[in-house]
Each structure stands twice: as C-alpha cells, then as structure tokens.
mmCIF file of C-alpha atoms in Angstrom:
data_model
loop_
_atom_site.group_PDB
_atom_site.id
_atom_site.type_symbol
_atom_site.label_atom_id
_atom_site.label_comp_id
_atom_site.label_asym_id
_atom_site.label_seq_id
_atom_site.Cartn_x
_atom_site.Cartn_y
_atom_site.Cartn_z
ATOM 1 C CA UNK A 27 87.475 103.112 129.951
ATOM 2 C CA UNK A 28 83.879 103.314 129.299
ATOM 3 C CA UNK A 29 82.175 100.163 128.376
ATOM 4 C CA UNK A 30 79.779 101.695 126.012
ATOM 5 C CA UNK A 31 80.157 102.733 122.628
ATOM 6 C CA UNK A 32 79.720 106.281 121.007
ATOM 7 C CA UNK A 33 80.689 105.010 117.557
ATOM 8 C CA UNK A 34 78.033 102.630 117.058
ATOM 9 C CA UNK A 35 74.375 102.210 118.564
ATOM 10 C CA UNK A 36 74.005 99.669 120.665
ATOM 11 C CA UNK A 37 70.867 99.168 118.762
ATOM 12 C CA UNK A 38 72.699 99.525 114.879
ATOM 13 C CA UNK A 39 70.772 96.330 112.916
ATOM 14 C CA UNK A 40 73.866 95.575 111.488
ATOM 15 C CA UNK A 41 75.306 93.954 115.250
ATOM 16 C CA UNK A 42 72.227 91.491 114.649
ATOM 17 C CA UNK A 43 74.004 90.200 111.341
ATOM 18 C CA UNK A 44 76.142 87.266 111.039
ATOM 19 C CA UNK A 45 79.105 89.294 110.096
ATOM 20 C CA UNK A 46 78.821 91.028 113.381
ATOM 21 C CA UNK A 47 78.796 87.697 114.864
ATOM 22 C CA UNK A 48 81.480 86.224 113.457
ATOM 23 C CA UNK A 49 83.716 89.480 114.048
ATOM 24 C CA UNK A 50 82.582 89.478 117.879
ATOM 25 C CA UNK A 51 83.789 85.369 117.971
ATOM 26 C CA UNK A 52 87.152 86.622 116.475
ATOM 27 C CA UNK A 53 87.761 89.139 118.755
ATOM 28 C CA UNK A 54 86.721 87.227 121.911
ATOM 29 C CA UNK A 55 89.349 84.740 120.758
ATOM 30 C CA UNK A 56 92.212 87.088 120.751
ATOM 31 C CA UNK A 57 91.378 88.529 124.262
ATOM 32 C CA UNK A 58 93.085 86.610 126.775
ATOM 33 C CA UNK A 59 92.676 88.466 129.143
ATOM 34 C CA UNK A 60 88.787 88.835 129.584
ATOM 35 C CA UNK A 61 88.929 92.181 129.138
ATOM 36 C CA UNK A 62 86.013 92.152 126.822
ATOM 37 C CA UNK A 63 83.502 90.527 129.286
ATOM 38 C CA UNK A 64 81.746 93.585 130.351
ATOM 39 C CA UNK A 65 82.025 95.230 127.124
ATOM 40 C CA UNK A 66 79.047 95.407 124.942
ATOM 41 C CA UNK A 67 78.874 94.264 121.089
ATOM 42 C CA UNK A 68 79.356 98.135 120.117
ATOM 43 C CA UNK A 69 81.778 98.406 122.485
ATOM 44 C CA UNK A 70 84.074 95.490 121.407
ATOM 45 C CA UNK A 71 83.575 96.434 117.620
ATOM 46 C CA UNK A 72 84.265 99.995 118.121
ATOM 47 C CA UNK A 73 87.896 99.890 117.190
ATOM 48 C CA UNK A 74 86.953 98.702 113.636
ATOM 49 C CA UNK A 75 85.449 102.521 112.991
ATOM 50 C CA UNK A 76 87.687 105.101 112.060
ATOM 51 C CA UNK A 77 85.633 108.155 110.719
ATOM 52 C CA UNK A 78 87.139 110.844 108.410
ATOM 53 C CA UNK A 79 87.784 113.126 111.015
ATOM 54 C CA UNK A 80 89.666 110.549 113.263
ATOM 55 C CA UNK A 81 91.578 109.192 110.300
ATOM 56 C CA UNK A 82 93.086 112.961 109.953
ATOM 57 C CA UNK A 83 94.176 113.229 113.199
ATOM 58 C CA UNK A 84 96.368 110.167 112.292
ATOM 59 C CA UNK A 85 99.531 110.991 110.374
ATOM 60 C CA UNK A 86 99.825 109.580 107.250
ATOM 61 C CA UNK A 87 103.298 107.934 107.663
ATOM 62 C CA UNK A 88 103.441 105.593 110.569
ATOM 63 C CA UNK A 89 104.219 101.808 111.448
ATOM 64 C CA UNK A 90 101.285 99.696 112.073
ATOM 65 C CA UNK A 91 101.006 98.565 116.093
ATOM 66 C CA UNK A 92 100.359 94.848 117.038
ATOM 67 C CA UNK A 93 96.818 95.172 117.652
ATOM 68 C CA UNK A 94 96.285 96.834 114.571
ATOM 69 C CA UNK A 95 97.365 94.093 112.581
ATOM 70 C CA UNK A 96 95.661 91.653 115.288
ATOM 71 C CA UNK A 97 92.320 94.047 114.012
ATOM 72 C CA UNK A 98 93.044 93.481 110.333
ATOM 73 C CA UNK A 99 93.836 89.594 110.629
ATOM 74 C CA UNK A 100 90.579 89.459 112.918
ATOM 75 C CA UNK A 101 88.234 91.184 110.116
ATOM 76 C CA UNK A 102 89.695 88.543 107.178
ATOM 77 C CA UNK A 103 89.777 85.496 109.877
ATOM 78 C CA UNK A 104 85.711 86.305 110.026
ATOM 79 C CA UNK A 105 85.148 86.559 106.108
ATOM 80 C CA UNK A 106 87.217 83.734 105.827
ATOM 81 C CA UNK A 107 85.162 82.170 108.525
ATOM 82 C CA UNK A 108 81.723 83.298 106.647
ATOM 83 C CA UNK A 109 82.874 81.957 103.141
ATOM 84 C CA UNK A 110 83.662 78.741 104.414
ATOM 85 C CA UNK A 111 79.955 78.460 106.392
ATOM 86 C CA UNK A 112 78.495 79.099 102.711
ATOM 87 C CA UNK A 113 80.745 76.513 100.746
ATOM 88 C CA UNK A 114 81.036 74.268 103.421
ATOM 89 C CA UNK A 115 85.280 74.594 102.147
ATOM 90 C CA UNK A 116 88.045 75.160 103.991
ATOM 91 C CA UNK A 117 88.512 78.959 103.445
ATOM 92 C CA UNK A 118 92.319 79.979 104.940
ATOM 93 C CA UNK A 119 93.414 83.365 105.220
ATOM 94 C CA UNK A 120 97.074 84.573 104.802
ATOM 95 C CA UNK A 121 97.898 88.672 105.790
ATOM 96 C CA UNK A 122 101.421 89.726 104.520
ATOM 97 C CA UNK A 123 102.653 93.121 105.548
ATOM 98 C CA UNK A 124 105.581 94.850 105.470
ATOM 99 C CA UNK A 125 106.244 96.921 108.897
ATOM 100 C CA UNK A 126 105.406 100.053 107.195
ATOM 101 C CA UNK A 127 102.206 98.660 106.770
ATOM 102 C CA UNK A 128 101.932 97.860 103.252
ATOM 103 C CA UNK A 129 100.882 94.289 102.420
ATOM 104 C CA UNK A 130 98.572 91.968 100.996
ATOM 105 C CA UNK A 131 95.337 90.114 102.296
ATOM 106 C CA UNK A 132 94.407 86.942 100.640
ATOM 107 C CA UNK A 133 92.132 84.125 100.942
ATOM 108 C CA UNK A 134 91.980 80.798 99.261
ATOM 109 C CA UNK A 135 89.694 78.229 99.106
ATOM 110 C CA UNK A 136 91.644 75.511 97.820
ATOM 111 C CA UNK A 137 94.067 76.274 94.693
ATOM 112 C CA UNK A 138 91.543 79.197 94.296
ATOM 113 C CA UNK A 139 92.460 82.664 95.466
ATOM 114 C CA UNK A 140 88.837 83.674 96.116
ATOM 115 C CA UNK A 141 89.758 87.273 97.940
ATOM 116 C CA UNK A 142 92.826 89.312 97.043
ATOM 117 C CA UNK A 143 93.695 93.048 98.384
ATOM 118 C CA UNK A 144 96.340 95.112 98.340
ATOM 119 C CA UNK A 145 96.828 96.848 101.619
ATOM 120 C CA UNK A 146 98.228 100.194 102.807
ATOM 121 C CA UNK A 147 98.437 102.298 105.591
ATOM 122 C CA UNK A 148 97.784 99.820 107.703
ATOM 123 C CA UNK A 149 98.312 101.651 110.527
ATOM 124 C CA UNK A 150 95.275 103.542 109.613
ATOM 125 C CA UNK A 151 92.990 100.941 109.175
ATOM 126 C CA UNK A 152 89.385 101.395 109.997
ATOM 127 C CA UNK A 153 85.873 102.041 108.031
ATOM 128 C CA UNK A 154 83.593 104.647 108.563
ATOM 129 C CA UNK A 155 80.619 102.920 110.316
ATOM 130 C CA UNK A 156 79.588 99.492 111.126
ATOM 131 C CA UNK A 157 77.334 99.262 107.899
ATOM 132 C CA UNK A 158 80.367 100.620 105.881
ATOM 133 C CA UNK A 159 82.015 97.817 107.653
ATOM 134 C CA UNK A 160 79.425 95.138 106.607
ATOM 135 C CA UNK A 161 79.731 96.562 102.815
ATOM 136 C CA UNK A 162 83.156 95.662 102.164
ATOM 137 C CA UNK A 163 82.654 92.425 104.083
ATOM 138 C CA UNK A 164 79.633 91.549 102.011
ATOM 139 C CA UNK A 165 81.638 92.465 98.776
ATOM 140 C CA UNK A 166 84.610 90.323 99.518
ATOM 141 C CA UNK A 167 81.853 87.428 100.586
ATOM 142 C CA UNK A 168 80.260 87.785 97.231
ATOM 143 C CA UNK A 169 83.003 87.926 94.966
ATOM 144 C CA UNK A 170 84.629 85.068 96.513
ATOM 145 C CA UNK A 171 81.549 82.951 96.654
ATOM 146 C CA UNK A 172 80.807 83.792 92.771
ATOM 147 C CA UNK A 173 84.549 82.912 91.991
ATOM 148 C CA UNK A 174 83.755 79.516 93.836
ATOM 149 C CA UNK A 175 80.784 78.593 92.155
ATOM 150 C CA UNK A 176 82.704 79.309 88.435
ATOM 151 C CA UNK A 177 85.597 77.385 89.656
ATOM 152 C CA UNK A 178 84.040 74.711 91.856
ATOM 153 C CA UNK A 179 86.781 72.159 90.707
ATOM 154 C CA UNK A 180 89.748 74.603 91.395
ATOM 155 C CA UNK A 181 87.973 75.237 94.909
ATOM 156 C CA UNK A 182 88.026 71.713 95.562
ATOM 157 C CA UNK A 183 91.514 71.157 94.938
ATOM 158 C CA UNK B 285 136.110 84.762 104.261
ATOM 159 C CA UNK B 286 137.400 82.513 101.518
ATOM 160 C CA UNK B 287 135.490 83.228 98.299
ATOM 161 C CA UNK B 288 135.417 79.585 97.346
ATOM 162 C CA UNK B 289 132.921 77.023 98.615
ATOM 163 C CA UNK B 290 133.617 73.797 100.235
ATOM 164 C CA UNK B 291 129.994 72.942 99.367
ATOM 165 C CA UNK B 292 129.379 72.975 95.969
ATOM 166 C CA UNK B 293 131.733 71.855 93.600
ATOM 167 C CA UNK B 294 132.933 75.173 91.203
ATOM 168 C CA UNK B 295 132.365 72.869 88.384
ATOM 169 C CA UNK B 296 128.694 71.250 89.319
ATOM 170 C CA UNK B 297 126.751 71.110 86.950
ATOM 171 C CA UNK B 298 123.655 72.698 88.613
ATOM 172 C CA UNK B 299 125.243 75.896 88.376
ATOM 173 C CA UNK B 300 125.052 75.951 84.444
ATOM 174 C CA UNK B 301 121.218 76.123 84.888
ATOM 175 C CA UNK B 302 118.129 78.235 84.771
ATOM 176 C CA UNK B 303 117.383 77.825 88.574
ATOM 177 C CA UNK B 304 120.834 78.171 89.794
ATOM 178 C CA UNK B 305 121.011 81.660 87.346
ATOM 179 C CA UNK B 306 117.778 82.705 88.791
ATOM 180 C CA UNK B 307 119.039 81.845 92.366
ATOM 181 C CA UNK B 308 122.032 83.893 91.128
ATOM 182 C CA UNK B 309 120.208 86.500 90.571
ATOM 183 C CA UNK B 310 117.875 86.849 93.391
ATOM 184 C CA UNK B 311 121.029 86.844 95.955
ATOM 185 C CA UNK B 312 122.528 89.824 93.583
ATOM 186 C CA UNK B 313 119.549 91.173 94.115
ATOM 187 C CA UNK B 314 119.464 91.504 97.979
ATOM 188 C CA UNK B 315 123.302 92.263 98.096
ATOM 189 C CA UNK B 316 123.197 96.053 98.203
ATOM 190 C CA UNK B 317 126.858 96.512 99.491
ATOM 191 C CA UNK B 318 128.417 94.314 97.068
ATOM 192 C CA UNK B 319 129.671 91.527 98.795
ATOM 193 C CA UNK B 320 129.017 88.819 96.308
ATOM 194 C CA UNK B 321 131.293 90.872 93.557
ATOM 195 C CA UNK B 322 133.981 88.466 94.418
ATOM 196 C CA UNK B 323 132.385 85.522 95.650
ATOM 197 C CA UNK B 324 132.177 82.853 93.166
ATOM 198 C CA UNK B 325 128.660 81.318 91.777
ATOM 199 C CA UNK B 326 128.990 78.301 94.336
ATOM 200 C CA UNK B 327 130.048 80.936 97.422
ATOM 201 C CA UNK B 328 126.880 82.410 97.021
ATOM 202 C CA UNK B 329 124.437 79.398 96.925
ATOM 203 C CA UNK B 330 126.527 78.212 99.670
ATOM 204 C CA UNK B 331 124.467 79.115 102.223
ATOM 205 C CA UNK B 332 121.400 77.407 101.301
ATOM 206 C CA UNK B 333 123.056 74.144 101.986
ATOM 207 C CA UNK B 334 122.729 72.385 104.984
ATOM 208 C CA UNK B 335 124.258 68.890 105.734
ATOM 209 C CA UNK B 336 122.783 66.366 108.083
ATOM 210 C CA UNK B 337 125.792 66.693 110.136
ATOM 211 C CA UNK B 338 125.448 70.813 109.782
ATOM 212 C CA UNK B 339 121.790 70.792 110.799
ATOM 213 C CA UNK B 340 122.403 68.272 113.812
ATOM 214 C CA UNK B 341 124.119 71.298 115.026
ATOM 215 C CA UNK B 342 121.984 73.730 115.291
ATOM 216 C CA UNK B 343 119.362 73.641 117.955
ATOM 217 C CA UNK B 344 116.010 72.140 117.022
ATOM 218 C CA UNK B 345 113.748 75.303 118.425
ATOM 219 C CA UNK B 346 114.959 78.896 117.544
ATOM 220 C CA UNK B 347 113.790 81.915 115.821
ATOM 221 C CA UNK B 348 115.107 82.308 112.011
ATOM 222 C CA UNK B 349 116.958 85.994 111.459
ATOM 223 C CA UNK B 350 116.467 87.655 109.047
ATOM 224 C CA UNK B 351 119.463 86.463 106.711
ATOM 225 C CA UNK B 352 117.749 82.863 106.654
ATOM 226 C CA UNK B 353 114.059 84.515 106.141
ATOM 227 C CA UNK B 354 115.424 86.687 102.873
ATOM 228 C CA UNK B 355 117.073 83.543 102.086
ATOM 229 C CA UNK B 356 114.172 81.995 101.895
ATOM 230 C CA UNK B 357 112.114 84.649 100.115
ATOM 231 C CA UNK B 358 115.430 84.142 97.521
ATOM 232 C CA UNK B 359 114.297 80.718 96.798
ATOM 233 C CA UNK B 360 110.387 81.206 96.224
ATOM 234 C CA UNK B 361 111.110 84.301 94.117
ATOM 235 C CA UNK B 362 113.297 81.907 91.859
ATOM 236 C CA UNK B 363 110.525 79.242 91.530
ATOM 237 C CA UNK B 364 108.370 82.439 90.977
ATOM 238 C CA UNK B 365 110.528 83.588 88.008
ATOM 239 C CA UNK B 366 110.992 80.177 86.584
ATOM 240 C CA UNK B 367 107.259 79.459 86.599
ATOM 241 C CA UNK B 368 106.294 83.165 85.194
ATOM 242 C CA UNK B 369 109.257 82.263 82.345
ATOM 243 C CA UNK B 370 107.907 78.738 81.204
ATOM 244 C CA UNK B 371 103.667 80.522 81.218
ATOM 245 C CA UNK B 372 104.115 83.976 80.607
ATOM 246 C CA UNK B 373 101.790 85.021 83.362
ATOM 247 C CA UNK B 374 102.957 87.076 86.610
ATOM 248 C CA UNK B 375 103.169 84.803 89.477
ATOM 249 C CA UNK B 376 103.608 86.329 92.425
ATOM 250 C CA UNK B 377 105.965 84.517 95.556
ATOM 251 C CA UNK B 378 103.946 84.932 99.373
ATOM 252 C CA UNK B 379 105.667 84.028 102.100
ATOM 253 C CA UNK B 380 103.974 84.634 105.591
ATOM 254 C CA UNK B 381 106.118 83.515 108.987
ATOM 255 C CA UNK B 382 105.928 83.489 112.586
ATOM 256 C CA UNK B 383 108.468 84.707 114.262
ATOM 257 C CA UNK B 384 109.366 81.079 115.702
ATOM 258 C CA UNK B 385 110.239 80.095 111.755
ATOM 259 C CA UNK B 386 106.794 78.628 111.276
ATOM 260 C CA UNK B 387 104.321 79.743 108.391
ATOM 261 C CA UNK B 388 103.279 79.216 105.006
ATOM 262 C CA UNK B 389 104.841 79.993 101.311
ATOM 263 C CA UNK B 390 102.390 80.416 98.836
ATOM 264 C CA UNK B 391 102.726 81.213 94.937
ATOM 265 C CA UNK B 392 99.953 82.330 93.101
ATOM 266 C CA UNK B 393 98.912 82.698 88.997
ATOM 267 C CA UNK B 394 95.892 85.238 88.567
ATOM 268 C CA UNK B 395 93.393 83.158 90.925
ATOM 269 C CA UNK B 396 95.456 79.951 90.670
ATOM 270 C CA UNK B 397 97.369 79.266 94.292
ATOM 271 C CA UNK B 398 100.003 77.145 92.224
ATOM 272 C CA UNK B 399 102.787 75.946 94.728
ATOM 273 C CA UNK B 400 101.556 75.844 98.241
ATOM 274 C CA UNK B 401 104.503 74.830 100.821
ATOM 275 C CA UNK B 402 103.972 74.515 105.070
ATOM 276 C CA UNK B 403 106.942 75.688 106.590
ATOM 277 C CA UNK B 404 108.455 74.804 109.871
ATOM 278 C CA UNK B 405 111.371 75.552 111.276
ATOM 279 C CA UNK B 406 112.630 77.912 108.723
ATOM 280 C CA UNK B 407 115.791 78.833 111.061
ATOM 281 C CA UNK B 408 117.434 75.252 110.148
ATOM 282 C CA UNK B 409 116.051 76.349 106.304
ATOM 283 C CA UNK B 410 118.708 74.486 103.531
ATOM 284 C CA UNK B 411 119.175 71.660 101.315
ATOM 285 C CA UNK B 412 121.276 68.683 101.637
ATOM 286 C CA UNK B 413 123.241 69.268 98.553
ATOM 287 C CA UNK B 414 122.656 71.993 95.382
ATOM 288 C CA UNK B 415 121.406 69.082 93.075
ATOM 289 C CA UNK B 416 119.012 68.067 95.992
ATOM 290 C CA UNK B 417 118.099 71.856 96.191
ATOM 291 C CA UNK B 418 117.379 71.976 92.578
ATOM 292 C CA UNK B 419 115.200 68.813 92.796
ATOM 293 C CA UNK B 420 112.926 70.437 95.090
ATOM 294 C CA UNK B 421 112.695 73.369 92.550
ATOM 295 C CA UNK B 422 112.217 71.419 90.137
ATOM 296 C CA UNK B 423 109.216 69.587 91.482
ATOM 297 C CA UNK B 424 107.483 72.775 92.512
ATOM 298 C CA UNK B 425 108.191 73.758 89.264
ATOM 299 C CA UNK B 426 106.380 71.304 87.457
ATOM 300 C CA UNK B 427 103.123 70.845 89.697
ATOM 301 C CA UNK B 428 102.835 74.190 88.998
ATOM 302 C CA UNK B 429 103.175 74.008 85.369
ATOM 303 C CA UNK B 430 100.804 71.308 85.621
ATOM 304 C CA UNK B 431 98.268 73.035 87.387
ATOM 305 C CA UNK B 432 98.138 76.083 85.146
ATOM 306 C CA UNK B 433 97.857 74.136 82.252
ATOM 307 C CA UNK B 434 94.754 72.381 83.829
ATOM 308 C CA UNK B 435 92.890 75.273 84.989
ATOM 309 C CA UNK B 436 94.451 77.945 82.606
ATOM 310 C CA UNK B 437 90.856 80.160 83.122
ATOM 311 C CA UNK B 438 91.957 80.457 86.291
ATOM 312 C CA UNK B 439 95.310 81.422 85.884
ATOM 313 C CA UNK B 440 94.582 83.954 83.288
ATOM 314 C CA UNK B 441 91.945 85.860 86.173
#
C-alpha cells in the first residue's frame, strides 16, 4: 500500500486545523498495530473521503464492516473531543446502529443532547473532501456549542 | 413449558398496573411467533426476574444473547412509554452495548437526556422480585418527570 495520499494534498490547509488534529489523535488510538507510523496525515485521513464516483461503485444495500463503524465512532469521538476543549464539559458520545447500518449518533453534554443525527447507509459513509469533512464537523461544533451556551444549566447537569 | 410462573404470584398486584401493561406490551411486541398467546401475564414477566440464589448461578463474566439484550430494550421502551404518557412529548429509549454486556441506556426528551443508566453485566440482567422491578421503574420514572418539568425548554427542542 502506498503511504501517500491521492485523495487529499498533503499540503490541503484544512490538515493544519484542529479538527484534523483531533481526527489524526483518534485514529492513532485505534491502530494497534502501528500501522499508521509511516503514513502521512493525508494518508491516515484518506479513508474519511468517499467522492461521488466512489460512492457509486458501492452498492446501495450492504452491512456496514467493523472499521467502518470504527471510522464513524472515530469522526464523533473527535467532535465530541473538540466540544468539550471549548466548554471545558464532559462531552460523551454514544453511536447506535443497527447491522444494516442504520442508526443514530448522539452527543451529550450533560442532560443536554447537544448533537443528534440520524444515520444511514453506514456502510457508505464518507464525505467528499477533507474541507467537506471539516464543514459538517464545524456545523455539529457550532450547533452544539450554541445549544450549550442557551442551556448552560442543563449542560451542567 | 408450564404456562404458569413460579415467580410472580398470578394475583400480584403489580400486574394490575401501567408498567406491568406496558411491559406487557413490549414482550407482545417482540413475540412474532406467538408464543406468549398462552402464557399468562406473570409467565411473561417471568423472565426478568432474577433471585439472588438464581444469579449466584450464573457465571459472573459472559456475553448477554440476544434474548436478555431485547429483554432489556423491553424494559427501557416501557419507561419510554410511561414517561412519553405522563408529558406528552416523544421520548425516545437508546441503548448502546458491548458485546461483553457492558454499555449505556440512555432516554432522551427533545434535547433533554432524561434517564441516564450505566450498564454492566447485562447477561445476569433481572430484578429480584416484580414489585422490586417496578420500583426501579418507578424511580426512573419520576427523575425523569422531574427533570422535564424543570427544564421543559429543553424538552420541548
């Protein structure tokens, strides 16, 4: 396997960010094995990008493997992991999925459920590039951190 | 197998009541060949009690199947039902497990994470007796009641 990436630059801004970061400490902590030692940042992220024409080569029915759901409980470990640096609050994830790959993400920050999504096709799950990536990260950051600061008391519970 | 219980009395009074009906109803619910058609109210809570002397038994490590897992699900749909009854808002049960019986069961109003239970070693999952079982409903019941009457903004998100 090559070591570099073709999906992402090895130079894309967004691998400076602390999203990118926080993803890379995720996946390091999964890999048990060392196997992403030599890799570079691209490299190791690469799995995360799915682009349209990949995504079609994927049928549409299909069971979600182990390190796909290891990929989608890495991504909300690391926004989990980001809201809590802002509110300085315990921020705990929870994935629930069916084997079919239908499911729901959450994350709550004390009584409050500050992220909430409805999965599907899990076995497809991907974005289209890195910044795509960072978008739906920053969104889920934003709302949650908004729904923290209206219910401060909730999120202290 | 008899259709009477030797655990539960067929005239206890926990039977006659909204959790045990809901209970009732969530075991219909998962019995898609029938079998509870003859069973008696207390043959099909039966299960969900476990003596000291019945969980001695059992060894203290081992993976829950899948029987005690829906079992489980059974009971935190029922508290889910009960709670959505009294406040008129959806809650919605969330039960996430290892596959060594340890995890988390969460139940949530809009934004409002209302009953919030650790779980460990959900293969020896049960209740000493039904009234104990319905005492532990009961409390869930009301700290959740509690809490969506405090934070009702929250609940209605």
């Amino acid at each position: 396997m090559s070591e570099t990436s073709t999906l992402i630059a090895a130079d894309d801004p967004v691998l400076g960010t602390d999203f990118a970061t926080e993803m890379l400490r995720q996946m390091r902590a999964m890999d048990s094995y060392g196997t992403y030692d030599t890799y570079t940042p691209a490299k190791i992220l690469e799995p995360f990008i799915l682009t349209k024409a990949m995504k079609r080569e994927i049928p549409i029915i299909g069971d979600p493997d182990e390190i796909t759901i290891a990929r989608v409980k890495a991504f909300y470990n690391a926004i989990a992991a980001l809201i809590e640096k802002e509110c300085k609050l315990m921020a705990v994830p929870m994935l629930n999925l069916t084997h079919e790959g239908f499911g729901r993400a959450i994350i709550t920050v004390g009584k409050l459920v500050v992220a909430d999504r409805t999965l599907r096709d899990v076995h497809r799950f991907g974005f289209e590039s890195l910044s795509k990536m960072k978008d739906e990260a920053d969104k889920l950051l934003s709302v949650a951190l908004t729904l923290i600061g209206e219910h401060a008391a909730v999120a202290g519970l």
